[in-house]
């Protein structure tokens, strides 16, 4: 099936059902992301640029290329074109308020156990806004300023997003919920050429890694995590994939560690691994240390 030069693009003349199923299934098997129904046009919109780069004229050719790579290298490019990276500062403000409150509890617990670590993870961090926002809140709290070993880690399956997260340079779109709060912008960003670069102190202790939270490597061996934000990632998964991700998140969390999901995601009555807790109307999940493997 040839895709270039067609004025009247329909599902059938862009990609065969077999090619579409192959791509859909590999994305599901490797990353847990489910694409429902016939979304050939959407998939084409997302992948056509990749085919242009490779100089390929058909999805048949592209599928053969994906199949032919035992190292799965092309899968990383494929997934990077498929995922939705939408994110911005101050997303779901109520949860950020709950996070700020929880920090006090974590400090007390760590001190009680004579520990001085604080570990925060953004799983499905996209371009980093979420994790940097958490670091700003953490630093503003002043709770872990002296003598604490603090680390914040962002993990994403999209290598391009991880690179952008490391650069920490944003457009106004990422700051849209600030509603032009110039005081906030001036405090945390260096502005120039319509770009906003996060100031260095808010990047300290923050790192980003490329990883697949659905895979057997889970969160890449990171453990004893106090808080995981995994927001707006599970919406793209079915119950089977969510179960696998839940096991990985559970394995990386400290006992009674906290998990935040997106507003439209829920683990209630889906797993024994987490217990929901309600804080001012916000659902926060606690690791159930008695459940698991
Ligand atoms: C919509 S963004 C959410 C970003 C941020 N958590 C937020 O809520 O603003 C979803 C991100 O999850 C990432 N993602 C999807 N499946 C993943 C997986 N299996 N492992 C790691 N990251 C994944 C995508 O690449 C994308 O950047």
mmCIF file of C-alpha atoms and ligand atoms in Angstrom:
data_model
loop_
_atom_site.group_PDB
_atom_site.id
_atom_site.type_symbol
_atom_site.label_atom_id
_atom_site.label_comp_id
_atom_site.label_asym_id
_atom_site.label_seq_id
_atom_site.Cartn_x
_atom_site.Cartn_y
_atom_site.Cartn_z
ATOM 1 C CA UNK A 1 0.000 0.000 0.000
ATOM 2 C CA UNK A 2 1.485 3.324 -1.072
ATOM 3 C CA UNK A 3 0.787 6.389 0.995
ATOM 4 C CA UNK A 4 2.458 9.321 -0.702
ATOM 5 C CA UNK A 5 0.717 11.354 -3.353
ATOM 6 C CA UNK A 6 -2.777 10.321 -2.318
ATOM 7 C CA UNK A 7 -5.222 13.199 -2.118
ATOM 8 C CA UNK A 8 -8.070 11.217 -0.770
ATOM 9 C CA UNK A 9 -6.669 9.433 2.263
ATOM 10 C CA UNK A 10 -8.855 6.753 3.759
ATOM 11 C CA UNK A 11 -7.982 4.081 6.305
ATOM 12 C CA UNK A 12 -7.781 1.388 3.641
ATOM 13 C CA UNK A 13 -5.503 3.119 1.173
ATOM 14 C CA UNK A 14 -3.030 4.285 3.824
ATOM 15 C CA UNK A 15 -2.394 1.092 5.739
ATOM 16 C CA UNK A 16 -3.725 -2.447 5.431
ATOM 17 C CA UNK A 17 -5.608 -3.958 8.370
ATOM 18 C CA UNK A 18 -2.705 -6.414 8.758
ATOM 19 C CA UNK A 19 -0.088 -3.637 8.962
ATOM 20 C CA UNK A 20 -2.231 -1.687 11.415
ATOM 21 C CA UNK A 21 -2.773 -4.766 13.610
ATOM 22 C CA UNK A 22 0.950 -5.528 13.608
ATOM 23 C CA UNK A 23 1.843 -2.022 14.848
ATOM 24 C CA UNK A 24 -1.044 -1.909 17.322
ATOM 25 C CA UNK A 25 -0.135 -5.287 18.811
ATOM 26 C CA UNK A 26 3.543 -4.576 19.171
ATOM 27 C CA UNK A 27 2.778 -1.290 20.970
ATOM 28 C CA UNK A 28 0.439 -3.146 23.322
ATOM 29 C CA UNK A 29 2.800 -6.058 23.947
ATOM 30 C CA UNK A 30 5.886 -3.934 24.593
ATOM 31 C CA UNK A 31 4.431 -0.863 26.315
ATOM 32 C CA UNK A 32 0.961 -1.847 27.552
ATOM 33 C CA UNK A 33 -0.660 0.954 25.523
ATOM 34 C CA UNK A 34 -3.950 -0.044 23.958
ATOM 35 C CA UNK A 35 -5.252 1.519 20.759
ATOM 36 C CA UNK A 36 -8.949 0.817 20.453
ATOM 37 C CA UNK A 37 -10.859 0.473 17.181
ATOM 38 C CA UNK A 38 -9.700 1.439 13.724
ATOM 39 C CA UNK A 39 -7.402 4.445 14.199
ATOM 40 C CA UNK A 40 -5.379 4.032 11.033
ATOM 41 C CA UNK A 41 -5.633 7.690 10.079
ATOM 42 C CA UNK A 42 -4.472 8.797 13.539
ATOM 43 C CA UNK A 43 -1.614 6.329 13.452
ATOM 44 C CA UNK A 44 -0.650 7.580 10.008
ATOM 45 C CA UNK A 45 -0.710 11.205 11.224
ATOM 46 C CA UNK A 46 1.667 10.241 14.009
ATOM 47 C CA UNK A 47 3.993 8.003 11.987
ATOM 48 C CA UNK A 48 4.185 9.604 8.540
ATOM 49 C CA UNK A 49 7.065 11.848 9.619
ATOM 50 C CA UNK A 50 9.041 8.797 10.726
ATOM 51 C CA UNK A 51 8.489 7.148 7.332
ATOM 52 C CA UNK A 52 9.632 10.358 5.615
ATOM 53 C CA UNK A 53 12.844 10.351 7.660
ATOM 54 C CA UNK A 54 13.488 6.717 6.724
ATOM 55 C CA UNK A 55 12.630 7.428 3.070
ATOM 56 C CA UNK A 56 9.957 4.709 3.126
ATOM 57 C CA UNK A 57 6.897 4.843 0.943
ATOM 58 C CA UNK A 58 4.664 2.250 2.548
ATOM 59 C CA UNK A 59 3.719 0.869 5.927
ATOM 60 C CA UNK A 60 4.464 -2.612 4.609
ATOM 61 C CA UNK A 61 8.082 -1.553 4.226
ATOM 62 C CA UNK A 62 8.045 0.047 7.673
ATOM 63 C CA UNK A 63 6.553 -3.049 9.378
ATOM 64 C CA UNK A 64 9.248 -5.228 7.760
ATOM 65 C CA UNK A 65 11.881 -2.812 9.054
ATOM 66 C CA UNK A 66 10.488 -3.011 12.623
ATOM 67 C CA UNK A 67 10.348 -6.830 12.391
ATOM 68 C CA UNK A 68 13.889 -7.054 11.060
ATOM 69 C CA UNK A 69 15.502 -5.415 14.080
ATOM 70 C CA UNK A 70 16.306 -7.863 16.844
ATOM 71 C CA UNK A 71 17.647 -4.995 18.987
ATOM 72 C CA UNK A 72 14.188 -3.391 18.909
ATOM 73 C CA UNK A 73 15.850 -0.052 18.197
ATOM 74 C CA UNK A 74 13.098 1.102 15.836
ATOM 75 C CA UNK A 75 10.487 0.345 18.487
ATOM 76 C CA UNK A 76 11.898 3.241 20.493
ATOM 77 C CA UNK A 77 11.294 5.598 17.574
ATOM 78 C CA UNK A 78 7.873 4.105 16.974
ATOM 79 C CA UNK A 79 6.692 4.594 20.551
ATOM 80 C CA UNK A 80 8.121 8.069 20.686
ATOM 81 C CA UNK A 81 5.822 9.045 17.792
ATOM 82 C CA UNK A 82 2.777 7.335 19.283
ATOM 83 C CA UNK A 83 2.645 8.596 22.866
ATOM 84 C CA UNK A 84 0.751 11.679 23.954
ATOM 85 C CA UNK A 85 3.160 13.980 25.805
ATOM 86 C CA UNK A 86 0.652 16.593 26.935
ATOM 87 C CA UNK A 87 1.757 18.097 30.264
ATOM 88 C CA UNK A 88 2.067 21.470 31.960
ATOM 89 C CA UNK A 89 2.964 23.170 35.231
ATOM 90 C CA UNK A 90 0.330 23.292 37.997
ATOM 91 C CA UNK A 91 -1.616 20.367 36.535
ATOM 92 C CA UNK A 92 -4.287 19.267 39.024
ATOM 93 C CA UNK A 93 -3.458 21.824 41.676
ATOM 94 C CA UNK A 94 -5.390 19.974 44.414
ATOM 95 C CA UNK A 95 -2.964 17.061 44.128
ATOM 96 C CA UNK A 96 -0.001 19.399 44.381
ATOM 97 C CA UNK A 97 -1.486 20.773 47.613
ATOM 98 C CA UNK A 98 -1.860 17.216 48.951
ATOM 99 C CA UNK A 99 1.755 16.488 47.979
ATOM 100 C CA UNK A 100 2.889 19.528 49.926
ATOM 101 C CA UNK A 101 1.032 18.268 53.033
ATOM 102 C CA UNK A 102 2.348 14.723 52.648
ATOM 103 C CA UNK A 103 5.933 15.962 52.686
ATOM 104 C CA UNK A 104 5.535 16.788 56.380
ATOM 105 C CA UNK A 105 4.406 13.217 57.146
ATOM 106 C CA UNK A 106 7.283 11.756 55.173
ATOM 107 C CA UNK A 107 9.802 13.899 57.021
ATOM 108 C CA UNK A 108 8.432 12.739 60.380
ATOM 109 C CA UNK A 109 8.493 9.074 59.307
ATOM 110 C CA UNK A 110 12.032 9.241 57.941
ATOM 111 C CA UNK A 111 13.271 11.010 61.070
ATOM 112 C CA UNK A 112 11.583 8.439 63.305
ATOM 113 C CA UNK A 113 13.515 5.738 61.431
ATOM 114 C CA UNK A 114 16.777 7.710 61.586
ATOM 115 C CA UNK A 115 16.809 8.072 57.820
ATOM 116 C CA UNK A 116 17.701 11.142 55.817
ATOM 117 C CA UNK A 117 16.564 10.219 52.307
ATOM 118 C CA UNK A 118 13.721 11.536 50.204
ATOM 119 C CA UNK A 119 12.955 9.903 46.858
ATOM 120 C CA UNK A 120 10.370 11.247 44.432
ATOM 121 C CA UNK A 121 9.550 9.725 41.032
ATOM 122 C CA UNK A 122 7.512 10.957 38.093
ATOM 123 C CA UNK A 123 6.644 7.818 36.102
ATOM 124 C CA UNK A 124 5.614 8.906 32.618
ATOM 125 C CA UNK A 125 7.268 12.278 33.214
ATOM 126 C CA UNK A 126 7.011 13.448 29.596
ATOM 127 C CA UNK A 127 8.925 16.729 29.183
ATOM 128 C CA UNK A 128 9.516 17.238 32.907
ATOM 129 C CA UNK A 129 7.023 19.916 33.965
ATOM 130 C CA UNK A 130 5.456 17.639 36.611
ATOM 131 C CA UNK A 131 8.727 16.678 38.282
ATOM 132 C CA UNK A 132 10.142 20.213 38.255
ATOM 133 C CA UNK A 133 6.871 21.433 39.717
ATOM 134 C CA UNK A 134 7.261 18.917 42.552
ATOM 135 C CA UNK A 135 10.826 20.093 43.114
ATOM 136 C CA UNK A 136 9.691 23.718 43.326
ATOM 137 C CA UNK A 137 7.084 22.751 45.949
ATOM 138 C CA UNK A 138 9.675 20.687 47.819
ATOM 139 C CA UNK A 139 12.229 23.477 47.831
ATOM 140 C CA UNK A 140 9.668 26.085 48.847
ATOM 141 C CA UNK A 141 8.660 23.882 51.797
ATOM 142 C CA UNK A 142 12.199 24.121 53.175
ATOM 143 C CA UNK A 143 11.557 20.776 54.889
ATOM 144 C CA UNK A 144 14.427 18.858 53.351
ATOM 145 C CA UNK A 145 16.975 21.628 52.911
ATOM 146 C CA UNK A 146 19.794 20.633 55.255
ATOM 147 C CA UNK A 147 21.387 17.240 55.754
ATOM 148 C CA UNK A 148 18.917 15.424 53.519
ATOM 149 C CA UNK A 149 19.777 13.194 50.594
ATOM 150 C CA UNK A 150 17.069 14.230 48.126
ATOM 151 C CA UNK A 151 16.560 12.817 44.651
ATOM 152 C CA UNK A 152 13.829 13.306 42.082
ATOM 153 C CA UNK A 153 13.744 10.989 39.062
ATOM 154 C CA UNK A 154 11.631 11.246 35.935
ATOM 155 C CA UNK A 155 11.126 8.179 33.734
ATOM 156 C CA UNK A 156 9.625 8.140 30.280
ATOM 157 C CA UNK A 157 9.533 5.741 27.371
ATOM 158 C CA UNK A 158 9.867 8.599 24.883
ATOM 159 C CA UNK A 159 13.539 9.490 24.442
ATOM 160 C CA UNK A 160 12.712 12.843 22.863
ATOM 161 C CA UNK A 161 10.589 13.811 25.842
ATOM 162 C CA UNK A 162 13.417 12.820 28.207
ATOM 163 C CA UNK A 163 15.854 15.041 26.258
ATOM 164 C CA UNK A 164 13.443 17.962 26.460
ATOM 165 C CA UNK A 165 12.968 17.352 30.177
ATOM 166 C CA UNK A 166 16.729 17.558 30.675
ATOM 167 C CA UNK A 167 16.861 20.846 28.773
ATOM 168 C CA UNK A 168 14.096 22.284 31.027
ATOM 169 C CA UNK A 169 13.260 25.009 28.510
ATOM 170 C CA UNK A 170 9.570 25.590 28.002
ATOM 171 C CA UNK A 171 7.117 27.530 25.879
ATOM 172 C CA UNK A 172 4.268 29.610 27.246
ATOM 173 C CA UNK A 173 1.996 26.625 26.636
ATOM 174 C CA UNK A 174 3.637 24.712 29.476
ATOM 175 C CA UNK A 175 2.976 27.677 31.768
ATOM 176 C CA UNK A 176 -0.609 28.260 30.695
ATOM 177 C CA UNK A 177 -2.174 27.445 34.068
ATOM 178 C CA UNK A 178 -0.104 30.196 35.665
ATOM 179 C CA UNK A 179 -2.501 32.644 34.003
ATOM 180 C CA UNK A 180 0.281 35.110 33.338
ATOM 181 C CA UNK A 181 1.527 35.079 36.938
ATOM 182 C CA UNK A 182 4.705 37.025 36.080
ATOM 183 C CA UNK A 183 5.944 36.876 39.667
ATOM 184 C CA UNK A 184 6.022 33.075 39.563
ATOM 185 C CA UNK A 185 7.575 33.060 36.101
ATOM 186 C CA UNK A 186 10.297 35.537 37.084
ATOM 187 C CA UNK A 187 11.096 33.644 40.252
ATOM 188 C CA UNK A 188 11.641 30.255 38.618
ATOM 189 C CA UNK A 189 12.499 30.914 34.961
ATOM 190 C CA UNK A 190 14.919 32.857 32.821
ATOM 191 C CA UNK A 191 12.860 34.257 29.952
ATOM 192 C CA UNK A 192 14.089 35.005 26.431
ATOM 193 C CA UNK A 193 12.873 34.550 22.852
ATOM 194 C CA UNK A 194 9.479 33.283 23.983
ATOM 195 C CA UNK A 195 11.242 30.484 25.885
ATOM 196 C CA UNK A 196 11.386 29.957 29.628
ATOM 197 C CA UNK A 197 14.397 28.192 31.061
ATOM 198 C CA UNK A 198 14.061 26.803 34.555
ATOM 199 C CA UNK A 199 16.665 28.311 36.883
ATOM 200 C CA UNK A 200 19.484 25.977 37.868
ATOM 201 C CA UNK A 201 18.678 25.583 41.602
ATOM 202 C CA UNK A 202 15.351 23.968 40.674
ATOM 203 C CA UNK A 203 17.151 21.463 38.478
ATOM 204 C CA UNK A 204 19.480 20.322 41.234
ATOM 205 C CA UNK A 205 18.754 16.785 42.521
ATOM 206 C CA UNK A 206 16.544 16.144 39.473
ATOM 207 C CA UNK A 207 17.397 13.570 36.830
ATOM 208 C CA UNK A 208 15.584 11.950 33.918
ATOM 209 C CA UNK A 209 15.963 8.452 32.559
ATOM 210 C CA UNK A 210 14.599 6.626 29.584
ATOM 211 C CA UNK A 211 12.552 3.587 30.655
ATOM 212 C CA UNK A 212 9.408 1.536 30.202
ATOM 213 C CA UNK A 213 7.364 1.290 33.398
ATOM 214 C CA UNK A 214 5.345 -1.566 31.862
ATOM 215 C CA UNK A 215 8.394 -3.731 31.168
ATOM 216 C CA UNK A 216 10.115 -6.309 33.383
ATOM 217 C CA UNK A 217 12.736 -3.717 34.352
ATOM 218 C CA UNK A 218 9.965 -1.649 35.981
ATOM 219 C CA UNK A 219 11.267 1.627 37.311
ATOM 220 C CA UNK A 220 14.848 0.647 36.455
ATOM 221 C CA UNK A 221 15.759 -0.733 39.880
ATOM 222 C CA UNK A 222 14.906 2.452 41.765
ATOM 223 C CA UNK A 223 13.579 1.539 45.213
ATOM 224 C CA UNK A 224 12.463 2.934 48.567
ATOM 225 C CA UNK A 225 10.609 5.752 46.811
ATOM 226 C CA UNK A 226 8.495 8.004 49.027
ATOM 227 C CA UNK A 227 6.163 9.417 46.395
ATOM 228 C CA UNK A 228 5.411 8.373 42.829
ATOM 229 C CA UNK A 229 3.412 10.562 40.491
ATOM 230 C CA UNK A 230 2.104 8.410 37.656
ATOM 231 C CA UNK A 231 -0.499 10.687 36.161
ATOM 232 C CA UNK A 232 -2.194 10.392 32.795
ATOM 233 C CA UNK A 233 -0.277 7.270 31.800
ATOM 234 C CA UNK A 234 -2.723 4.513 32.810
ATOM 235 C CA UNK A 235 -5.542 6.102 30.761
ATOM 236 C CA UNK A 236 -3.857 4.644 27.690
ATOM 237 C CA UNK A 237 -3.808 1.119 29.156
ATOM 238 C CA UNK A 238 -6.306 -1.681 29.760
ATOM 239 C CA UNK A 239 -6.769 -3.517 33.069
ATOM 240 C CA UNK A 240 -4.161 -6.161 32.217
ATOM 241 C CA UNK A 241 -1.486 -3.539 31.510
ATOM 242 C CA UNK A 242 -2.490 -1.495 34.574
ATOM 243 C CA UNK A 243 -1.995 -4.619 36.736
ATOM 244 C CA UNK A 244 1.570 -4.986 35.459
ATOM 245 C CA UNK A 245 2.401 -1.322 35.963
ATOM 246 C CA UNK A 246 0.854 -1.443 39.459
ATOM 247 C CA UNK A 247 3.202 -4.326 40.368
ATOM 248 C CA UNK A 248 6.197 -2.291 39.166
ATOM 249 C CA UNK A 249 5.147 0.843 41.037
ATOM 250 C CA UNK A 250 4.497 -1.207 44.185
ATOM 251 C CA UNK A 251 7.963 -2.777 43.969
ATOM 252 C CA UNK A 252 9.681 0.606 43.829
ATOM 253 C CA UNK A 253 7.755 2.320 46.601
ATOM 254 C CA UNK A 254 8.824 2.387 50.244
ATOM 255 C CA UNK A 255 6.359 0.749 52.637
ATOM 256 C CA UNK A 256 3.302 3.001 52.932
ATOM 257 C CA UNK A 257 4.774 5.156 50.152
ATOM 258 C CA UNK A 258 2.395 7.393 48.235
ATOM 259 C CA UNK A 259 1.103 7.104 44.686
ATOM 260 C CA UNK A 260 -0.709 9.850 42.774
ATOM 261 C CA UNK A 261 -2.670 9.010 39.623
ATOM 262 C CA UNK A 262 -4.363 11.347 37.146
ATOM 263 C CA UNK A 263 -7.880 12.601 37.903
ATOM 264 C CA UNK A 264 -9.479 10.198 35.440
ATOM 265 C CA UNK A 265 -7.494 7.153 36.582
ATOM 266 C CA UNK A 266 -8.254 4.843 39.475
ATOM 267 C CA UNK A 267 -6.948 1.712 41.166
ATOM 268 C CA UNK A 268 -9.922 1.455 43.500
ATOM 269 C CA UNK A 269 -11.201 -2.130 43.527
ATOM 270 C CA UNK A 270 -8.647 -3.034 40.883
ATOM 271 C CA UNK A 271 -5.763 -4.213 43.047
ATOM 272 C CA UNK A 272 -4.827 -5.163 46.586
ATOM 273 C CA UNK A 273 -1.443 -3.535 46.147
ATOM 274 C CA UNK A 274 -2.621 -0.044 47.022
ATOM 275 C CA UNK A 275 -5.054 1.369 49.533
ATOM 276 C CA UNK A 276 -6.853 4.617 48.682
ATOM 277 C CA UNK A 277 -6.703 7.425 51.204
ATOM 278 C CA UNK A 278 -8.654 10.663 50.981
ATOM 279 C CA UNK A 279 -7.114 14.042 51.793
ATOM 280 C CA UNK A 280 -9.414 17.023 51.332
ATOM 281 C CA UNK A 281 -11.229 15.291 48.511
ATOM 282 C CA UNK A 282 -8.034 14.138 46.806
ATOM 283 C CA UNK A 283 -7.391 10.406 46.379
ATOM 284 C CA UNK A 284 -3.872 9.329 47.265
ATOM 285 C CA UNK A 285 -2.849 5.651 47.160
ATOM 286 C CA UNK A 286 -0.682 4.088 49.863
ATOM 287 C CA UNK A 287 1.454 1.047 49.225
ATOM 288 C CA UNK A 288 0.002 -1.980 50.934
ATOM 289 C CA UNK A 289 3.188 -3.570 52.254
ATOM 290 C CA UNK A 290 1.367 -6.802 53.097
ATOM 291 C CA UNK A 291 0.337 -7.384 49.492
ATOM 292 C CA UNK A 292 2.723 -8.188 46.706
ATOM 293 C CA UNK A 293 5.390 -10.621 45.741
HETATM 294 C C1 LIG B 1 0.095 12.491 28.885
HETATM 295 S S1 LIG B 1 1.772 12.359 29.404
HETATM 296 C C2 LIG B 1 1.613 12.707 31.140
HETATM 297 C C3 LIG B 1 2.748 13.543 31.704
HETATM 298 C C4 LIG B 1 2.613 13.889 33.163
HETATM 299 N N1 LIG B 1 2.661 12.696 33.983
HETATM 300 C C5 LIG B 1 1.362 14.667 33.429
HETATM 301 O O1 LIG B 1 0.383 14.099 33.925
HETATM 302 O O2 LIG B 1 1.312 15.865 33.125
HETATM 303 C C6 LIG B 1 2.034 10.581 29.389
HETATM 304 C C7 LIG B 1 3.488 10.189 29.306
HETATM 305 O O3 LIG B 1 3.614 8.813 29.686
HETATM 306 C C8 LIG B 1 4.615 8.225 28.888
HETATM 307 N N2 LIG B 1 4.417 6.766 28.873
HETATM 308 C C9 LIG B 1 3.402 6.068 28.295
HETATM 309 N N3 LIG B 1 3.584 4.753 28.463
HETATM 310 C C10 LIG B 1 4.743 4.613 29.152
HETATM 311 C C11 LIG B 1 5.479 3.480 29.608
HETATM 312 N N4 LIG B 1 5.058 2.233 29.369
HETATM 313 N N5 LIG B 1 6.638 3.703 30.294
HETATM 314 C C12 LIG B 1 7.077 4.966 30.511
HETATM 315 N N6 LIG B 1 6.432 6.066 30.084
HETATM 316 C C13 LIG B 1 5.279 5.893 29.425
HETATM 317 C C14 LIG B 1 4.434 8.879 27.537
HETATM 318 O O4 LIG B 1 5.582 8.800 26.728
HETATM 319 C C15 LIG B 1 4.072 10.325 27.920
HETATM 320 O O5 LIG B 1 5.198 11.155 27.921
#
